[in-house]
Coordinates of N, CA, C and O in Angstrom, one line a residue:
X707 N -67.6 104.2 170.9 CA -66.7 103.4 170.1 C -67.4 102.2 169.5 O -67.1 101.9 168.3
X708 N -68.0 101.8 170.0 CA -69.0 100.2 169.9 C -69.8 101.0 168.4 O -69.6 100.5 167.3
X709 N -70.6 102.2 168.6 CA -71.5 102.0 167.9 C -70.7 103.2 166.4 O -71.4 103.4 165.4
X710 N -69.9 103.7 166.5 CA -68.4 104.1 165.4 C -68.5 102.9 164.7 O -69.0 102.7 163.6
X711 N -67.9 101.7 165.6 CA -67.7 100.6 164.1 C -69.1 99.1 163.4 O -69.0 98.1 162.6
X712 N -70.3 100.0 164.4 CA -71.5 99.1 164.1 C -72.0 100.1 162.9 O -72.8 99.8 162.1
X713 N -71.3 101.4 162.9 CA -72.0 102.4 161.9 C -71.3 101.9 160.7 O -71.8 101.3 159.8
X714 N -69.5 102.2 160.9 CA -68.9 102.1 159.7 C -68.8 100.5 158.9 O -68.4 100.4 157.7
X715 N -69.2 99.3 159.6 CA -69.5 98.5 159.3 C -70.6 97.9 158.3 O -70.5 97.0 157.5
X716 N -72.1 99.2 158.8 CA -73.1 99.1 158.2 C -73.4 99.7 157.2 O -74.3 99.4 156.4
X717 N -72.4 100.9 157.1 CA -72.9 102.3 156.0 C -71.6 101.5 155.0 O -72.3 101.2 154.0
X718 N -70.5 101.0 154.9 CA -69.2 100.8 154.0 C -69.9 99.4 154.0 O -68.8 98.8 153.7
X719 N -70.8 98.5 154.1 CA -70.9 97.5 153.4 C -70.0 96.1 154.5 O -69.5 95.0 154.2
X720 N -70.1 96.5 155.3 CA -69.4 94.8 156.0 C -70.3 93.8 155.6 O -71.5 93.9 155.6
X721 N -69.6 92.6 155.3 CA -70.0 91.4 155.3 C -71.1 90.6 156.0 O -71.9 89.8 155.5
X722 N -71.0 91.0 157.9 CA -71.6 90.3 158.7 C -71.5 88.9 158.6 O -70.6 88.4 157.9
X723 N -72.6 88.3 159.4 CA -72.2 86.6 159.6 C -72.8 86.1 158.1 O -72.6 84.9 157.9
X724 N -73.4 86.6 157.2 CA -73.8 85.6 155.8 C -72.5 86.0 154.7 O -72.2 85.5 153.7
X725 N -72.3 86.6 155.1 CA -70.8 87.1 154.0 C -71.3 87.9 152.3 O -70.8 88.1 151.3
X726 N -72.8 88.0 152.9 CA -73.2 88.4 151.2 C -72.4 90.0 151.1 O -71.7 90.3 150.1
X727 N -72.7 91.0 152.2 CA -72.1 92.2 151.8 C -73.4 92.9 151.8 O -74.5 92.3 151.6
X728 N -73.3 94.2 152.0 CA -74.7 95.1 151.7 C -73.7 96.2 151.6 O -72.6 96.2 152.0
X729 N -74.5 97.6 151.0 CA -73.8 98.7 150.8 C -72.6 98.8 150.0 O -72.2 97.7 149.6
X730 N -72.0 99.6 149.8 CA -71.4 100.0 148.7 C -70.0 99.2 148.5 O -69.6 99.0 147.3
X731 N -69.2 98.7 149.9 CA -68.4 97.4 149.9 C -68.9 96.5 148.8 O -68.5 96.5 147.6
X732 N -69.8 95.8 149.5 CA -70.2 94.7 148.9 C -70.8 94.7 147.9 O -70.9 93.6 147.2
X733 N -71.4 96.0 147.3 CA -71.5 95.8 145.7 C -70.4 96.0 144.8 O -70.6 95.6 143.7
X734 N -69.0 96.7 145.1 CA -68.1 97.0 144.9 C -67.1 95.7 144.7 O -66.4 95.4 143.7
X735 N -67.3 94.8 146.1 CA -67.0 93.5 146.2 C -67.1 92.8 144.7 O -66.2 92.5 143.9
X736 N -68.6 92.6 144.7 CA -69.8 91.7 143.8 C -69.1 92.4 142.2 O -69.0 91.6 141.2
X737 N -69.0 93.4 142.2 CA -68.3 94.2 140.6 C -67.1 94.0 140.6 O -66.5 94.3 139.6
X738 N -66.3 93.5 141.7 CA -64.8 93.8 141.5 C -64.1 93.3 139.7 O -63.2 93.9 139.1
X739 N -64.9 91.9 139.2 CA -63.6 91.5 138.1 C -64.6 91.8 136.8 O -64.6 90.9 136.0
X740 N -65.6 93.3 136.7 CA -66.2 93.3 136.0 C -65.4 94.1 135.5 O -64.8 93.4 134.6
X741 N -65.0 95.1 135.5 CA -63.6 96.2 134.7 C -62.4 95.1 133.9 O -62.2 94.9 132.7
X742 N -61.7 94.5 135.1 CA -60.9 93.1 134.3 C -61.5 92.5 133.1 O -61.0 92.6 132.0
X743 N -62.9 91.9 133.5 CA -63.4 91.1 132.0 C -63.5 92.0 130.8 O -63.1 91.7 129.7
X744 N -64.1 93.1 131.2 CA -64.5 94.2 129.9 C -63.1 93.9 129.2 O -62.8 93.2 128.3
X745 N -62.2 94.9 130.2 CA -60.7 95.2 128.9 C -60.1 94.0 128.8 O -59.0 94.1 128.2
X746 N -60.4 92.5 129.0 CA -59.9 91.7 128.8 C -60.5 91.1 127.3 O -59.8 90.5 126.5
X747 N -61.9 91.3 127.3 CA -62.7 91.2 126.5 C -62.3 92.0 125.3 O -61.7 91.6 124.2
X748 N -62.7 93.0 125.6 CA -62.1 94.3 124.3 C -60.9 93.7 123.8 O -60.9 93.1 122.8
X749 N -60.0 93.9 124.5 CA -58.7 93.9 124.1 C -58.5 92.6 123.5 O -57.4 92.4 123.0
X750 N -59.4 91.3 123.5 CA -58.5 90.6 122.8 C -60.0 90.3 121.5 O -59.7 89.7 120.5
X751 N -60.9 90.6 121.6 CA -61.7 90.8 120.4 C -61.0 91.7 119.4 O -60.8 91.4 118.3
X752 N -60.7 93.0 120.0 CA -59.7 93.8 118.8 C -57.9 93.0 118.8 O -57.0 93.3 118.1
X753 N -58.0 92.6 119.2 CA -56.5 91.9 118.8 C -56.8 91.0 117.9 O -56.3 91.0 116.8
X754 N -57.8 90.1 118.2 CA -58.2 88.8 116.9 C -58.7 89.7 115.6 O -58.0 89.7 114.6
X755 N -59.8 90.6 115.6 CA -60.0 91.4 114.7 C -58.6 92.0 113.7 O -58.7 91.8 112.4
X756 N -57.8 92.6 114.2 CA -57.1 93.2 114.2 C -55.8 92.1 112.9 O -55.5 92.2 111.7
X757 N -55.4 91.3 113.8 CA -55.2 90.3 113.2 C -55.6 89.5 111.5 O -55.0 89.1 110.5
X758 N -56.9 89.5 111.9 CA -57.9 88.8 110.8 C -57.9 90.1 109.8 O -58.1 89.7 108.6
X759 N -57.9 91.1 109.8 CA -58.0 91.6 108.7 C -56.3 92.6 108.4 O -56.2 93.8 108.0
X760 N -55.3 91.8 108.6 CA -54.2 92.6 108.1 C -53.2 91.6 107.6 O -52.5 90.8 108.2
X761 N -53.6 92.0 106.0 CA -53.1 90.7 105.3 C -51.3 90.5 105.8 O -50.9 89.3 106.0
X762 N -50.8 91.2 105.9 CA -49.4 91.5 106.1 C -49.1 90.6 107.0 O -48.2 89.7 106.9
X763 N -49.9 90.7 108.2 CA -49.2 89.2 110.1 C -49.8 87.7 109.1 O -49.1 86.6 109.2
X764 N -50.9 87.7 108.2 CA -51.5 86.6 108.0 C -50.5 86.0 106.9 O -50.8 85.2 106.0
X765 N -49.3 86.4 107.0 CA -48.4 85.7 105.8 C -47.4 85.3 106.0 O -46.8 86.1 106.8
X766 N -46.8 84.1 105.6 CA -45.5 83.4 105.7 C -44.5 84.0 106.0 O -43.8 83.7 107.0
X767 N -44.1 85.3 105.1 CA -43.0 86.3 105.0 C -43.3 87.4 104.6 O -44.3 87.8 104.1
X768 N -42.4 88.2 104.9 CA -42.4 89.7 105.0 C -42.2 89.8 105.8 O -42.2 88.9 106.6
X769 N -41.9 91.1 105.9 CA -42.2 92.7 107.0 C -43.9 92.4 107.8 O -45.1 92.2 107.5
X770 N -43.2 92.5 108.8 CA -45.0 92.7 109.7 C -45.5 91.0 109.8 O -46.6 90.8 110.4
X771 N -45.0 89.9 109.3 CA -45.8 88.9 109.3 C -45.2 88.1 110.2 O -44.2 88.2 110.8
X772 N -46.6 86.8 110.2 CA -46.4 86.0 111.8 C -45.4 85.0 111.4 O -44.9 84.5 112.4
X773 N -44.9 84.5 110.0 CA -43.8 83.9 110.0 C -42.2 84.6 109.8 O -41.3 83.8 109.8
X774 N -42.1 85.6 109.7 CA -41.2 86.5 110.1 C -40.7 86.5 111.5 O -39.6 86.1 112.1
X775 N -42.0 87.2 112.0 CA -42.0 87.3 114.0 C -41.4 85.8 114.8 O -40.8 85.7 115.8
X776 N -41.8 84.6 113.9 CA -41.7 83.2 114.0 C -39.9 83.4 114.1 O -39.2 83.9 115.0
X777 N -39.6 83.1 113.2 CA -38.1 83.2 112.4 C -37.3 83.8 113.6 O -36.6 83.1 114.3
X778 N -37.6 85.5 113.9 CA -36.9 85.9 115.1 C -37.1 85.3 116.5 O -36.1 84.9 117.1
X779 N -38.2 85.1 116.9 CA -38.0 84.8 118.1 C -37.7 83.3 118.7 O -37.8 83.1 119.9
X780 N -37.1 82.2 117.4 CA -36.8 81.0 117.5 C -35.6 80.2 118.3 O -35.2 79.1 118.7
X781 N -35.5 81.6 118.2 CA -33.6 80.9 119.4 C -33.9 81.6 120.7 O -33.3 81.1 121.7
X782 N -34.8 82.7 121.0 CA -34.6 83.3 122.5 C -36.3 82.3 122.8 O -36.7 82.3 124.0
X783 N -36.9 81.8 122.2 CA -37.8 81.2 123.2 C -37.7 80.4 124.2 O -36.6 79.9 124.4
X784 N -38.7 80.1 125.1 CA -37.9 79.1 126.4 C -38.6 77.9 126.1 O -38.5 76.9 126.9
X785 N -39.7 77.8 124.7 CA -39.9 76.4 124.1 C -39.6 76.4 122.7 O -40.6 76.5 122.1
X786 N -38.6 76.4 122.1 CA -38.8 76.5 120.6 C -39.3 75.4 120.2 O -39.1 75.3 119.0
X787 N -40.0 74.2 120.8 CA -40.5 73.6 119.8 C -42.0 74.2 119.7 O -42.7 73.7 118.9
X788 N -42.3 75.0 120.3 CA -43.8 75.5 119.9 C -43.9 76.4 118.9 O -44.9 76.5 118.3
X789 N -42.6 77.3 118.5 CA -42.0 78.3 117.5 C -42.1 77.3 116.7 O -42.9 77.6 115.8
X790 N -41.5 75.3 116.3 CA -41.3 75.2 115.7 C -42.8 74.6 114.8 O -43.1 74.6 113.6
X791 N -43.4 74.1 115.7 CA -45.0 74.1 115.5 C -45.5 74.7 114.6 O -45.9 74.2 113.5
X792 N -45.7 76.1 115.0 CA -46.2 77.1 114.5 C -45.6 77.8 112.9 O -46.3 78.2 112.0
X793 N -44.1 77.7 113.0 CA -43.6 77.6 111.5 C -43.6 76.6 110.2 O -43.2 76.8 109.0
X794 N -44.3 75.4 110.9 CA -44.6 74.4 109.8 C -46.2 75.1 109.2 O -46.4 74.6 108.1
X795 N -47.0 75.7 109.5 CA -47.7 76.7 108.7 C -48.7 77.7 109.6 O -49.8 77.5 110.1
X796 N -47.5 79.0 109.4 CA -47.2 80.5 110.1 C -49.0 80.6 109.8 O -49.8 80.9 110.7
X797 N -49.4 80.3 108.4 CA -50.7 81.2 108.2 C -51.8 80.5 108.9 O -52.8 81.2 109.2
X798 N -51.8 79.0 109.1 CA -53.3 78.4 109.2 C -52.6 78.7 111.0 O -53.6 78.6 111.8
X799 N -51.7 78.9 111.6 CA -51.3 79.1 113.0 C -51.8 80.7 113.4 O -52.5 80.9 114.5
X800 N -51.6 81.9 112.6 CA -51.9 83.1 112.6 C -53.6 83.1 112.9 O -54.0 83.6 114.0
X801 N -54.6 82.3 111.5 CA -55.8 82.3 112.0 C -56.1 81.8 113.0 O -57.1 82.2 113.6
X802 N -55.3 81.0 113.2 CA -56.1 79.8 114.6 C -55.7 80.4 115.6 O -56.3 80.0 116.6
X803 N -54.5 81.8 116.1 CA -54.5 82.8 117.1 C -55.8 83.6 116.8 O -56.7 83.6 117.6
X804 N -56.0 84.0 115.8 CA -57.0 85.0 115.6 C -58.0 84.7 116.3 O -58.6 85.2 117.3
X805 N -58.3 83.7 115.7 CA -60.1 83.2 115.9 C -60.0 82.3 117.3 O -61.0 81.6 117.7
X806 N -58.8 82.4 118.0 CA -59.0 81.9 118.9 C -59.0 83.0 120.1 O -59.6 82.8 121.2
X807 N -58.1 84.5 119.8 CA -58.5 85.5 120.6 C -60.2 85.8 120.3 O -61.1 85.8 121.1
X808 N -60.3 86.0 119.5 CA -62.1 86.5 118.7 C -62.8 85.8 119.4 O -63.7 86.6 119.8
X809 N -63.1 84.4 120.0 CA -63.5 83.4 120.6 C -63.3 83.9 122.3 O -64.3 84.3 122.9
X810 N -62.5 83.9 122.6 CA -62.1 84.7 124.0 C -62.7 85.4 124.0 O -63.9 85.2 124.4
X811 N -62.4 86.6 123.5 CA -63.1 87.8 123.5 C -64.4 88.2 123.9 O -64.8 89.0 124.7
X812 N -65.1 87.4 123.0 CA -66.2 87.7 123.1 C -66.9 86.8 124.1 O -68.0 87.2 124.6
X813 N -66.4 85.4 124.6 CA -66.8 84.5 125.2 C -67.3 85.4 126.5 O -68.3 85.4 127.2
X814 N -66.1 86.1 126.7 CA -65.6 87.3 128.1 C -66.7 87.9 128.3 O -67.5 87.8 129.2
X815 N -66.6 88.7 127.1 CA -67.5 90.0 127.1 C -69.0 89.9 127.5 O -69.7 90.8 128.1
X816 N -69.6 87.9 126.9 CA -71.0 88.0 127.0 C -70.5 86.9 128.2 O -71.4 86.1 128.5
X817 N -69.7 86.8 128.7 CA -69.7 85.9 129.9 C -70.3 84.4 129.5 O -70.9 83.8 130.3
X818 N -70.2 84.1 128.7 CA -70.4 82.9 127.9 C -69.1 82.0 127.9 O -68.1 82.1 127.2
X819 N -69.6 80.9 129.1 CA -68.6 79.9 129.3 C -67.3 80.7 129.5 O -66.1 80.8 129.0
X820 N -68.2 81.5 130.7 CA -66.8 82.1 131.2 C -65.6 81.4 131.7 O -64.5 81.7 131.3
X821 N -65.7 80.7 132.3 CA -64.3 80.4 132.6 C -63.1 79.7 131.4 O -61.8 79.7 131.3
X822 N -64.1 79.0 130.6 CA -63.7 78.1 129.6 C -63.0 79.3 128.4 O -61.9 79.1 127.8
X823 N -64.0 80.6 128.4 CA -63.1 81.3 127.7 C -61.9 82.3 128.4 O -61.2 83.0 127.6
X824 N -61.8 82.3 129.3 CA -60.5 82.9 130.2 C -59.2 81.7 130.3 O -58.0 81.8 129.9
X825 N -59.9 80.6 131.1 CA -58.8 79.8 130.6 C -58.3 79.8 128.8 O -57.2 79.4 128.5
X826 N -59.1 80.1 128.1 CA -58.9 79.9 126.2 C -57.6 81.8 126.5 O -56.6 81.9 125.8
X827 N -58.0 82.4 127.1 CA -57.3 83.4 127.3 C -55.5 83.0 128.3 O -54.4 83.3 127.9
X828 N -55.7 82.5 129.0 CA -55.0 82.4 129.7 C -53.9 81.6 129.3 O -52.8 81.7 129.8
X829 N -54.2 80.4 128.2 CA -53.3 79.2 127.2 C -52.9 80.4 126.6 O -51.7 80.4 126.7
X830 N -53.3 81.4 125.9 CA -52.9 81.9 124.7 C -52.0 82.8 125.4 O -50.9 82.7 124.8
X831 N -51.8 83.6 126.3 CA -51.1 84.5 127.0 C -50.1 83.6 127.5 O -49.0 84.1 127.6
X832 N -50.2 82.4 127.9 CA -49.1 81.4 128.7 C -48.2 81.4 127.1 O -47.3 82.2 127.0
X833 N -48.7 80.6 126.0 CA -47.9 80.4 124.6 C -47.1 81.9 124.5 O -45.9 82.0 124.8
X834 N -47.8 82.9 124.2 CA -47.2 84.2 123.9 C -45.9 84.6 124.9 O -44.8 85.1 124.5
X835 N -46.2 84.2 125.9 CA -45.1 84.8 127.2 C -43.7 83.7 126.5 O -42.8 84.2 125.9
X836 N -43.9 82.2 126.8 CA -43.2 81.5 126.4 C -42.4 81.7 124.8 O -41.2 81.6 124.6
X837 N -43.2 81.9 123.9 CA -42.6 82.3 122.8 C -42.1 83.9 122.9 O -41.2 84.4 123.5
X838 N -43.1 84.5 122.3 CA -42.3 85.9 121.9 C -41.9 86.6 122.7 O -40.8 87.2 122.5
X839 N -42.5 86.6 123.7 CA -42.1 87.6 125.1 C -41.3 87.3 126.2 O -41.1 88.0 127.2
X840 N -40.8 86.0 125.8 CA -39.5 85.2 127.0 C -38.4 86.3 127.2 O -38.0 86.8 128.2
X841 N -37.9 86.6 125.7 CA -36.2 87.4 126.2 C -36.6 88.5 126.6 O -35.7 89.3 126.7
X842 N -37.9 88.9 126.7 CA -38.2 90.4 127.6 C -37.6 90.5 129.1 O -38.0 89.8 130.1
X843 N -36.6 91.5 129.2 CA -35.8 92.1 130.6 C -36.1 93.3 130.8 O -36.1 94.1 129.9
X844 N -36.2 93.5 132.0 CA -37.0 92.6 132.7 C -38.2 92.3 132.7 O -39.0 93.1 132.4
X845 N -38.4 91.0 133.2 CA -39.6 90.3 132.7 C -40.8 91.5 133.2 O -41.1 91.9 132.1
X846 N -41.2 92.0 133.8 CA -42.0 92.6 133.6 C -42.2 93.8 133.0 O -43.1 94.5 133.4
X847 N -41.6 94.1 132.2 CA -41.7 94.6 130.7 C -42.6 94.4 129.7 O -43.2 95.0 128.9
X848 N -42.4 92.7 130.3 CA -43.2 92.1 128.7 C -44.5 91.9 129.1 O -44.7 91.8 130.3
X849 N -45.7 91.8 128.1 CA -46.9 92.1 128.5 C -47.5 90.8 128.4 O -48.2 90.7 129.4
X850 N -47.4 90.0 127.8 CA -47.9 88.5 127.8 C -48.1 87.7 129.2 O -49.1 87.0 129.5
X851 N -46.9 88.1 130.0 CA -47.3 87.1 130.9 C -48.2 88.6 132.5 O -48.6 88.2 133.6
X852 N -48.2 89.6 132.3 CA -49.6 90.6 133.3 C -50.7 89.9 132.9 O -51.6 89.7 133.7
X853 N -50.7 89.6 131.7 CA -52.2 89.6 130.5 C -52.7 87.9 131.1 O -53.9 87.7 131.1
X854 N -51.7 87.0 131.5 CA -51.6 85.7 131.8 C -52.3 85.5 133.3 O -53.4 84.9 133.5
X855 N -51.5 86.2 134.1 CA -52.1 86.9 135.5 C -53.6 87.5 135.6 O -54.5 86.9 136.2
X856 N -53.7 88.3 135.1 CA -55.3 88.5 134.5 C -56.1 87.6 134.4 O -57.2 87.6 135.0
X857 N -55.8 86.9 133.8 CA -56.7 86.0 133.1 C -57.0 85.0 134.4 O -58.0 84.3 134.4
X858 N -56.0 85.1 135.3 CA -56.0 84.0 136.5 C -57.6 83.9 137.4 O -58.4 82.9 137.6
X859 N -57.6 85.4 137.8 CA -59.2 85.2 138.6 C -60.5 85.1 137.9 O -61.4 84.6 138.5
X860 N -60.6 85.5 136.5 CA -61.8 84.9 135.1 C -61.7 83.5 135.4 O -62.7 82.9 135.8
X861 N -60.6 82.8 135.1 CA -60.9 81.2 135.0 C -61.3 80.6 136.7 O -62.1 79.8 137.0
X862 N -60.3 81.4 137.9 CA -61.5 80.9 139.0 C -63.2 81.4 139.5 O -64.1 80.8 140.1
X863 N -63.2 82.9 139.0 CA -64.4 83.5 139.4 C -65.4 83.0 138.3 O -66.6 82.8 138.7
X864 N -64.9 82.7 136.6 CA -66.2 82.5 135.7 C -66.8 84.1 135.7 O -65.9 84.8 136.1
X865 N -67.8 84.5 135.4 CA -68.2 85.7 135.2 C -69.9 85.6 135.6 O -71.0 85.6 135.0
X866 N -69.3 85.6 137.1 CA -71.1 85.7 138.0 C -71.9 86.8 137.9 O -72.8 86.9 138.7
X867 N -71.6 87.6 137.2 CA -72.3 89.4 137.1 C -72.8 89.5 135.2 O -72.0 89.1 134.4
X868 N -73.5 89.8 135.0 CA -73.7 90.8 133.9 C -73.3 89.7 132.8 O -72.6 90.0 131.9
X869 N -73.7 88.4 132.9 CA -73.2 87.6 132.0 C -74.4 86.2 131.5 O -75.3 85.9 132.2
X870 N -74.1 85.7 130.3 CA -75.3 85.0 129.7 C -74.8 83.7 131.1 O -75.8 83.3 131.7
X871 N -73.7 83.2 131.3 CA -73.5 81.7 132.6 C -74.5 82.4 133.8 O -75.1 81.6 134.5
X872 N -74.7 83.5 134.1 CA -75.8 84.2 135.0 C -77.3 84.1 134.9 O -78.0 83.9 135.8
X873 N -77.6 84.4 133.5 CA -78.8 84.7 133.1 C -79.5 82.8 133.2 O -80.4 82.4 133.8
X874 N -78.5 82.0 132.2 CA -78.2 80.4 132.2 C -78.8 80.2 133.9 O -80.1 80.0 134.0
X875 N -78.2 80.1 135.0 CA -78.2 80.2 136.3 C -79.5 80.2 136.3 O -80.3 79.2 136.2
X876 N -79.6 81.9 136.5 CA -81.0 81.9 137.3 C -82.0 81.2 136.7 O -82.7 80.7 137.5
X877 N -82.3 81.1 135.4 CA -83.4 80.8 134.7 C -83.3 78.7 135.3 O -84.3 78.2 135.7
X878 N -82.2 78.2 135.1 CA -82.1 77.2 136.1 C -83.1 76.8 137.1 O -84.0 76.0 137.1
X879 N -82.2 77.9 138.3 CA -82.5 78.2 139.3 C -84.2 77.9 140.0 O -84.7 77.2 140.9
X880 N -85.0 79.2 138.6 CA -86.9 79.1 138.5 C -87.3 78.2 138.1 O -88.4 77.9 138.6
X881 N -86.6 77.2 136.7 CA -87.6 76.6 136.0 C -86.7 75.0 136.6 O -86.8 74.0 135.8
X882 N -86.1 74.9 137.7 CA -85.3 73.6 137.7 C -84.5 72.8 136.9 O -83.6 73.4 136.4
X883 N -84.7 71.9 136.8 CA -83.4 71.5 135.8 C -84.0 71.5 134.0 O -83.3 71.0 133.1
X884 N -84.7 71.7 133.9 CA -85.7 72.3 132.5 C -85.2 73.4 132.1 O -85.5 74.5 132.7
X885 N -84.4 73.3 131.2 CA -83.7 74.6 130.5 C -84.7 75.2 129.8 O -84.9 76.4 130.1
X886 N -85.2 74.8 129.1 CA -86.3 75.7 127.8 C -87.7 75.3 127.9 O -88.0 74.3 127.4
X887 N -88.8 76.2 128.6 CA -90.1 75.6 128.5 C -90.8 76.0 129.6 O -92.0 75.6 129.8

């Protein structure tokens, strides 16, 4: 029995007394919010993209545009004054979502000022839930505030794997507090 859970301990990766992890646990552990960052990444680089090039959301009025979507969702928000923010001008508000998912996005993706850009994710998912996706019933229907949740362990974990705040680190780490040289 003793030596069953000194095996399954050693072969699945237990922690032991340093807590680093070895075996397939603990690298599993170490990868856990690398899947999270990617589609968090992706998904809001093609949403700012996505955005930025369709002239139709980037306009005051119409069909399809962000001061239209404004207009509707001004009475069921649970802040209309940020609806009303945003309608004193729909289009320079439209870019400044754009380029502000575009900015996320990619912050994510290269792990660059990770957490700074997850919390940048995480304001924008908090505004969205609050405006457009408030009268969604039930609330978990609406996708704004999962996307909000998400974003929750990026702004505490930062992005310690596979990321430029990593590469930053270690090079740190060798050359002490001498960034370049």
């Amino acid at each position: 029995m003793v030596h069953a859970n000194r095996t399954v301990g050693a072969d699945l990766g237990g922690t032991g007394a340093g807590g680093s992890g070895t075996g397939v646990r603990g690298m599993l552990a170490r990868h856990a919010l690398l899947p999270l960052r990617l589609f968090l990444g992706v998904t809001f680089v093609y949403a700012g993209l996505d955005k930025l090039t369709d002239s139709g959301f980037l306009a005051a009025r119409g069909s399809g545009s962000l001061g239209g979507m404004l207009n509707q969702v001004h009475d069921t928000a649970a802040l209309p004054v940020l609806v009303e923010l945003a309608q004193k001008s729909p289009v320079g508000f439209g870019y400044a979502i754009a380029v502000g998912e575009l900015a996320v996005g990619l912050g994510t993706l290269l792990g660059l000022l990770g957490r700074l850009a997850a919390f940048g994710g995480a304001l924008i998912s908090l505004t969205l839930w609050l405006t457009v996706s408030w009268p969604t019933t039930p609330y978990y229907y609406g996708n704004d505030l999962v996307y909000l949740m998400a974003w929750i362990p990026l702004v505490m974990a930062g992005a310690p794997k596979f990321s430029l705040d990593a590469a930053l680190r270690n090079r740190r780490n060798r050359h002490g507090a001498q960034l370049f040289g």
